[in-house]
GROMACS .gro file of C-alpha atoms in nm:
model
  232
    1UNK     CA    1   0.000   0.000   0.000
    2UNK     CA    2   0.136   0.325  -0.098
    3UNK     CA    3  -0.073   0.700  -0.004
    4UNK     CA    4  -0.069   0.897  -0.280
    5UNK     CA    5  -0.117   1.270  -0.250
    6UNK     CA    6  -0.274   1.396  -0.582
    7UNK     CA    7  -0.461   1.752  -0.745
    8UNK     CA    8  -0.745   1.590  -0.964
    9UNK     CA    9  -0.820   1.883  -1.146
   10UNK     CA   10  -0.592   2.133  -1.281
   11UNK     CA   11  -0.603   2.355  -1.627
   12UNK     CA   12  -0.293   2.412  -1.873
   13UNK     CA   13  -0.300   2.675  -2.147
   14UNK     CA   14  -0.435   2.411  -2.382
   15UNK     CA   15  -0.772   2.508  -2.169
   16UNK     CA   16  -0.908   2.855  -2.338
   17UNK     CA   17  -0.882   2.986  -2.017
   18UNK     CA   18  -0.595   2.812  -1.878
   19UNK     CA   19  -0.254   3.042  -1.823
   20UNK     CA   20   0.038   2.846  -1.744
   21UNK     CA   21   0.219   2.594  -1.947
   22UNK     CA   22   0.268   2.270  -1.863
   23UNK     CA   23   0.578   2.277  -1.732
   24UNK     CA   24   0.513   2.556  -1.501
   25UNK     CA   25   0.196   2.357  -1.351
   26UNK     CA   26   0.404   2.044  -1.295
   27UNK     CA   27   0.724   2.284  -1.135
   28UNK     CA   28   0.415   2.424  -0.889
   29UNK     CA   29   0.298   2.074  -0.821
   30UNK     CA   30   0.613   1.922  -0.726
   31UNK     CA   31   0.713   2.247  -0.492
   32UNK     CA   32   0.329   2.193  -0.318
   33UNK     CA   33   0.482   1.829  -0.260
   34UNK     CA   34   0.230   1.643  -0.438
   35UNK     CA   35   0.299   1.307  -0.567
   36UNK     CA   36   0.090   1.311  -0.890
   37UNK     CA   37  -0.150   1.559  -1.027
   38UNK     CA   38  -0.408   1.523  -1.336
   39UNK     CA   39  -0.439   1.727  -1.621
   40UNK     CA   40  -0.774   1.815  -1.774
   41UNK     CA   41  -0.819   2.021  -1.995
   42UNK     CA   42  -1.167   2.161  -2.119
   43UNK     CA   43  -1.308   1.916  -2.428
   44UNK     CA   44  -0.879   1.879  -2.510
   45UNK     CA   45  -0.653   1.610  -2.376
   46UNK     CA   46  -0.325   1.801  -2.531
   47UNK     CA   47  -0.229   1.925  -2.206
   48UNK     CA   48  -0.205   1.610  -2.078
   49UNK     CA   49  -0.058   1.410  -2.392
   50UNK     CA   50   0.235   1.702  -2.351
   51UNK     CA   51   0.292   1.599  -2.022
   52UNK     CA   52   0.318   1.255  -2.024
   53UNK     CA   53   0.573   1.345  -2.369
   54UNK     CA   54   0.820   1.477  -2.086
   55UNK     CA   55   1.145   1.287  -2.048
   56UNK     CA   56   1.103   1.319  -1.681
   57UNK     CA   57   0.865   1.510  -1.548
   58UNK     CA   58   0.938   1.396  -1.168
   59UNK     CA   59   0.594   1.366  -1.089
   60UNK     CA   60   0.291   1.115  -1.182
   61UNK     CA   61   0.088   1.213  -1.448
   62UNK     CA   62  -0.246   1.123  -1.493
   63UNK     CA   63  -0.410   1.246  -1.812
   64UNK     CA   64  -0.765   1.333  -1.810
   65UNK     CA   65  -1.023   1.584  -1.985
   66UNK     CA   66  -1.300   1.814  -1.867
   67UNK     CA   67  -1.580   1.705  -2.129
   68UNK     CA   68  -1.867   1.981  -2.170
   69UNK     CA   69  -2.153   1.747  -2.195
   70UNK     CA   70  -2.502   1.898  -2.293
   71UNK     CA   71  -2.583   1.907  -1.885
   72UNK     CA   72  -2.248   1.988  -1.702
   73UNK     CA   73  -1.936   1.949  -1.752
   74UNK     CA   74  -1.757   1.589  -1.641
   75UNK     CA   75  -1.408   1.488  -1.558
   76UNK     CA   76  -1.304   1.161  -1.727
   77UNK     CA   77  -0.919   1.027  -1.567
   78UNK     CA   78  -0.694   0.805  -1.715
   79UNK     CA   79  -0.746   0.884  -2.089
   80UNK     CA   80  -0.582   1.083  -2.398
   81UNK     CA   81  -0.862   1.033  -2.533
   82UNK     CA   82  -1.081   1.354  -2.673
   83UNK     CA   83  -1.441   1.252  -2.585
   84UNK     CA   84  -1.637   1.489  -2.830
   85UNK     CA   85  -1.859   1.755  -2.601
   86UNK     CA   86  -2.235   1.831  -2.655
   87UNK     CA   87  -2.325   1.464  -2.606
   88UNK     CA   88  -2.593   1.391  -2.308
   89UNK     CA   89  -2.374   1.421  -1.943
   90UNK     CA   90  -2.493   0.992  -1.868
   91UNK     CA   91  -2.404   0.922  -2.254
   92UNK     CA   92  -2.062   1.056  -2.157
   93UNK     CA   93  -2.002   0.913  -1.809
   94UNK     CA   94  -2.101   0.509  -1.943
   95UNK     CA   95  -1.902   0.592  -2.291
   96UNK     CA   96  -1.572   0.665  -2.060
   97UNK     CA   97  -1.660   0.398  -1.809
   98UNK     CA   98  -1.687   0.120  -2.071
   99UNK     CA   99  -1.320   0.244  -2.177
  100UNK     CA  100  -1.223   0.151  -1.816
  101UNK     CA  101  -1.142   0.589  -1.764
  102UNK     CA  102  -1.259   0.729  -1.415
  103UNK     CA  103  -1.560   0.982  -1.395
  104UNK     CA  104  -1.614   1.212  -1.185
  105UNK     CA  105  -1.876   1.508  -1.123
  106UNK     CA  106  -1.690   1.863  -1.073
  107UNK     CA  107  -1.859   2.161  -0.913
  108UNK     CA  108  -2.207   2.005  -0.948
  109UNK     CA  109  -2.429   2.234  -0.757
  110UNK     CA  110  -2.246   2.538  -0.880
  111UNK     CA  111  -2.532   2.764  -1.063
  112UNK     CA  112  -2.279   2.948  -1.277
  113UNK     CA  113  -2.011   2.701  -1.389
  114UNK     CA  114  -2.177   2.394  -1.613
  115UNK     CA  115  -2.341   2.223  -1.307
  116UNK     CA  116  -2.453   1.838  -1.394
  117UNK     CA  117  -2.585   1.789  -1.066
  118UNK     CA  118  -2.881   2.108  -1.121
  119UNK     CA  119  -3.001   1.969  -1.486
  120UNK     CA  120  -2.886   1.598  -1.481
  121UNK     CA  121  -2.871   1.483  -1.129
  122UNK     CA  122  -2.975   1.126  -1.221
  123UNK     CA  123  -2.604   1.149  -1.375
  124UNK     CA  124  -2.447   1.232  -1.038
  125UNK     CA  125  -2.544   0.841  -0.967
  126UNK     CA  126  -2.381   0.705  -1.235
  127UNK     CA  127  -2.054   0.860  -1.195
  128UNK     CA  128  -1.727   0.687  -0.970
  129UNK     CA  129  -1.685   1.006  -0.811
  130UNK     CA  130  -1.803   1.338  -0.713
  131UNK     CA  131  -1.593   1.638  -0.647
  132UNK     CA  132  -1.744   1.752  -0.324
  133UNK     CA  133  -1.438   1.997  -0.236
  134UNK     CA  134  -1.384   2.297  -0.548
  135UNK     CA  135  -1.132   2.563  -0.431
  136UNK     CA  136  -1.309   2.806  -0.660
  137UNK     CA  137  -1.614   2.794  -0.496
  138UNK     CA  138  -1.616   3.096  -0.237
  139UNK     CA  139  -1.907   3.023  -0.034
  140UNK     CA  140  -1.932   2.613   0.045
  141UNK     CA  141  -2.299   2.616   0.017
  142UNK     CA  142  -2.204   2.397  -0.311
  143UNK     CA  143  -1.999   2.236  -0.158
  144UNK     CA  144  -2.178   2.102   0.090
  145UNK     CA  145  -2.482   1.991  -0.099
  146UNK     CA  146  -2.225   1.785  -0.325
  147UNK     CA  147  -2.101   1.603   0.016
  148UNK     CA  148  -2.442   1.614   0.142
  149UNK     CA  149  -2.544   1.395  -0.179
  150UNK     CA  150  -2.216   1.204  -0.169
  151UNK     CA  151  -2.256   1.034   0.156
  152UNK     CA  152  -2.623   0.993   0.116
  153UNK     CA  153  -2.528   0.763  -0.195
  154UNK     CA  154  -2.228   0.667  -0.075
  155UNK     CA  155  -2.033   0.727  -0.364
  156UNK     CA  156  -1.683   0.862  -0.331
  157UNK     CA  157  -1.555   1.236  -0.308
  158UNK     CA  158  -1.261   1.394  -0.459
  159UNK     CA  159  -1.138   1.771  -0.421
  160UNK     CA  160  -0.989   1.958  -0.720
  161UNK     CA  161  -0.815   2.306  -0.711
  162UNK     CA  162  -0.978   2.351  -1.035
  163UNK     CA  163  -0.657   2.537  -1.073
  164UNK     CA  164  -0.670   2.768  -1.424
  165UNK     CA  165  -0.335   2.922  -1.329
  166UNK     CA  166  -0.054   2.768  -1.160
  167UNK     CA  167  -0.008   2.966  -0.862
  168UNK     CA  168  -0.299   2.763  -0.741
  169UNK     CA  169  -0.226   2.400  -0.817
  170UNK     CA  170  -0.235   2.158  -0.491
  171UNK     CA  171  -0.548   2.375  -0.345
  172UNK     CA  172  -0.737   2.043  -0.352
  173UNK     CA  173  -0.549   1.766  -0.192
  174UNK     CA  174  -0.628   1.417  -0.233
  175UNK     CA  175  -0.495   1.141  -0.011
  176UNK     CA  176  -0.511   0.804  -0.213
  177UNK     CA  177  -0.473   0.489  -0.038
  178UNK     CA  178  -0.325   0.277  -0.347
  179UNK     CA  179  -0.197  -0.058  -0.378
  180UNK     CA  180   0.091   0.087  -0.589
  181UNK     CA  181   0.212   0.442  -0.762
  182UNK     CA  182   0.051   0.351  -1.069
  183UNK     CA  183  -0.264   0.545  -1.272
  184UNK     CA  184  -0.472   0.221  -1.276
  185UNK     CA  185  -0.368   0.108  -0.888
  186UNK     CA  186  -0.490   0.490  -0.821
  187UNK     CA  187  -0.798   0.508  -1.036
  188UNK     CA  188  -0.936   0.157  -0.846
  189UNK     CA  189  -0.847   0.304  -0.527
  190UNK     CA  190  -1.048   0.632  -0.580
  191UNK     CA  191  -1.370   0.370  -0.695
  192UNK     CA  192  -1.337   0.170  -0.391
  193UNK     CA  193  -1.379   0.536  -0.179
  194UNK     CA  194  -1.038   0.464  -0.051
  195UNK     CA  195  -0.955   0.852  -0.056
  196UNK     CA  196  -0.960   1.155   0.162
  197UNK     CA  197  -0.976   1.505   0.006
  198UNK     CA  198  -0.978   1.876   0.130
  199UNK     CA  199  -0.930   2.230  -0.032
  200UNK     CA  200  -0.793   2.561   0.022
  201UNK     CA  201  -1.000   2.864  -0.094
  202UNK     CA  202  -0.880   3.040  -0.431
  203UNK     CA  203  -0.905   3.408  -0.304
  204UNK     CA  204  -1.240   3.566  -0.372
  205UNK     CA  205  -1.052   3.849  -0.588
  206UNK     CA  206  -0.869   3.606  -0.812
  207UNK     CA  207  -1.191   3.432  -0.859
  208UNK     CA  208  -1.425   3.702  -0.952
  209UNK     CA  209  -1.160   3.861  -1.161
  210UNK     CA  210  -1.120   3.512  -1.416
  211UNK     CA  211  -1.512   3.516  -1.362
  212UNK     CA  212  -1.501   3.824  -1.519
  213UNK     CA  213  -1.222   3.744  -1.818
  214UNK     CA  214  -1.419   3.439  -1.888
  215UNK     CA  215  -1.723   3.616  -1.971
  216UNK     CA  216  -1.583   3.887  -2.159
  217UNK     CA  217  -1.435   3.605  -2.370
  218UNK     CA  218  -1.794   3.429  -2.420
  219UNK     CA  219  -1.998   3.763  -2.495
  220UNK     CA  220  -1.681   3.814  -2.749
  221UNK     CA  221  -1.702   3.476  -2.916
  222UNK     CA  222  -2.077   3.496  -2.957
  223UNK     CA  223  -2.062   3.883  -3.092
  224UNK     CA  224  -1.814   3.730  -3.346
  225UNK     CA  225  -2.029   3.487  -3.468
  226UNK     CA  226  -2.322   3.720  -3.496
  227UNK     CA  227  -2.124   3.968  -3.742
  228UNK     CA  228  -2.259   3.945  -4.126
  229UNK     CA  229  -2.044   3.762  -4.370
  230UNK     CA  230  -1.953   3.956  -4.681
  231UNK     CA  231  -2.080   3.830  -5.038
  232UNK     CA  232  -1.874   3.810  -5.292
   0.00000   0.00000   0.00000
């Protein structure tokens, strides 16, 4: 038995509104002391293939993908795989399952950020794991209903930093009881609950401030597709 202490969900620049490289997010991780840390991406696994390219990154990798699923948004683990986005959140979750990836529920009570658990919550069920700890969440009202839901159906929880820059990488900590320091030995170990997880706070002001980037850079990619083509 080996513990593993692990960041489940983290953000490169190959997210749209990621900001550090990959290197700089593993450099953070390994100075917050964690043993592995997974990469995932929004609806893009090239963060994660880049990482597990590096000669030696010094740290375990394991690759993953946030998939924006018609409902929510849902965190599939041990895959480079690109699961397209758009599809229904359960068609997801038993597509990645049947591939033998893990999948888990992020932020699902959150009103403003893709929240599975507020328009699908019979999908909350069929996922290995929920994410019951979010750094970015502010006030743990959230929070709390995803724990409160957890335990009730005793399905595991996992904490993510949700990190989108690197200063801010290990703010969810995972402690994973594993038979060995391996992605599959860790991915069986977070299904059989055998996990403890707690989070740190991202401060309010860096929060509301990518809040605010982020829709700046929505309102700007739907004006853009609004605009008249020229004929011709």
């Amino acid at each position: 038995m080996v513990l593993i202490t692990c960041d489940l969900h983290i953000h490169t620049n190959a997210s749209a509104d990621g900001k550090c490289s990959v290197e700089k997010v593993i450099a953070k991780a390994k100075e917050r002391g964690l043993d592995a840390i997974s990469i995932t991406d929004h609806d893009t696994t090239e963060g994660a293939k880049q990482a597990l390219g590096l000669k030696d990154p010094g740290i375990l990798i394991i690759p993953g993908i946030e998939v924006s699923t018609r409902q929510g948004h849902v965190l599939v683990l041990g895959t480079t795989k690109a699961f397209a986005p758009g599809k229904d959140a359960i068609e997801t979750i038993r597509e990645a399952k049947a591939e033998g990836c893990l999948t888990v529920i992020p932020h699902p009570y959150h009103r403003w950020r893709h929240a599975v658990g507020l328009h699908a919550p019979k999908a909350l069920r069929e996922a290995d794991a929920i994410e019951v700890f979010n750094s970015r969440y502010y006030i743990g009202t959230a929070n709390n209903r995803a724990a409160k839901f957890a335990k009730k159906y005793h399905i595991p929880m996992t904490a993510g930093s949700d990190a989108h820059t690197c200063q801010f990488v290990g703010y969810g900590i995972n402690i994973i009881d594993a038979e060995e320091r391996t992605i599959p030995s860790i991915l069986d170990a977070i299904r059989k609950g055998k996990i403890e997880s707690r989070c740190k706070k991202t401060p309010i002001r860096t929060y509301t401030s990518q809040s605010f980037h982020n829709v700046v850079r929505k309102v700007r990619r739907q004006t853009s597709r609004l605009k008249p083509r020229r004929v011709r």
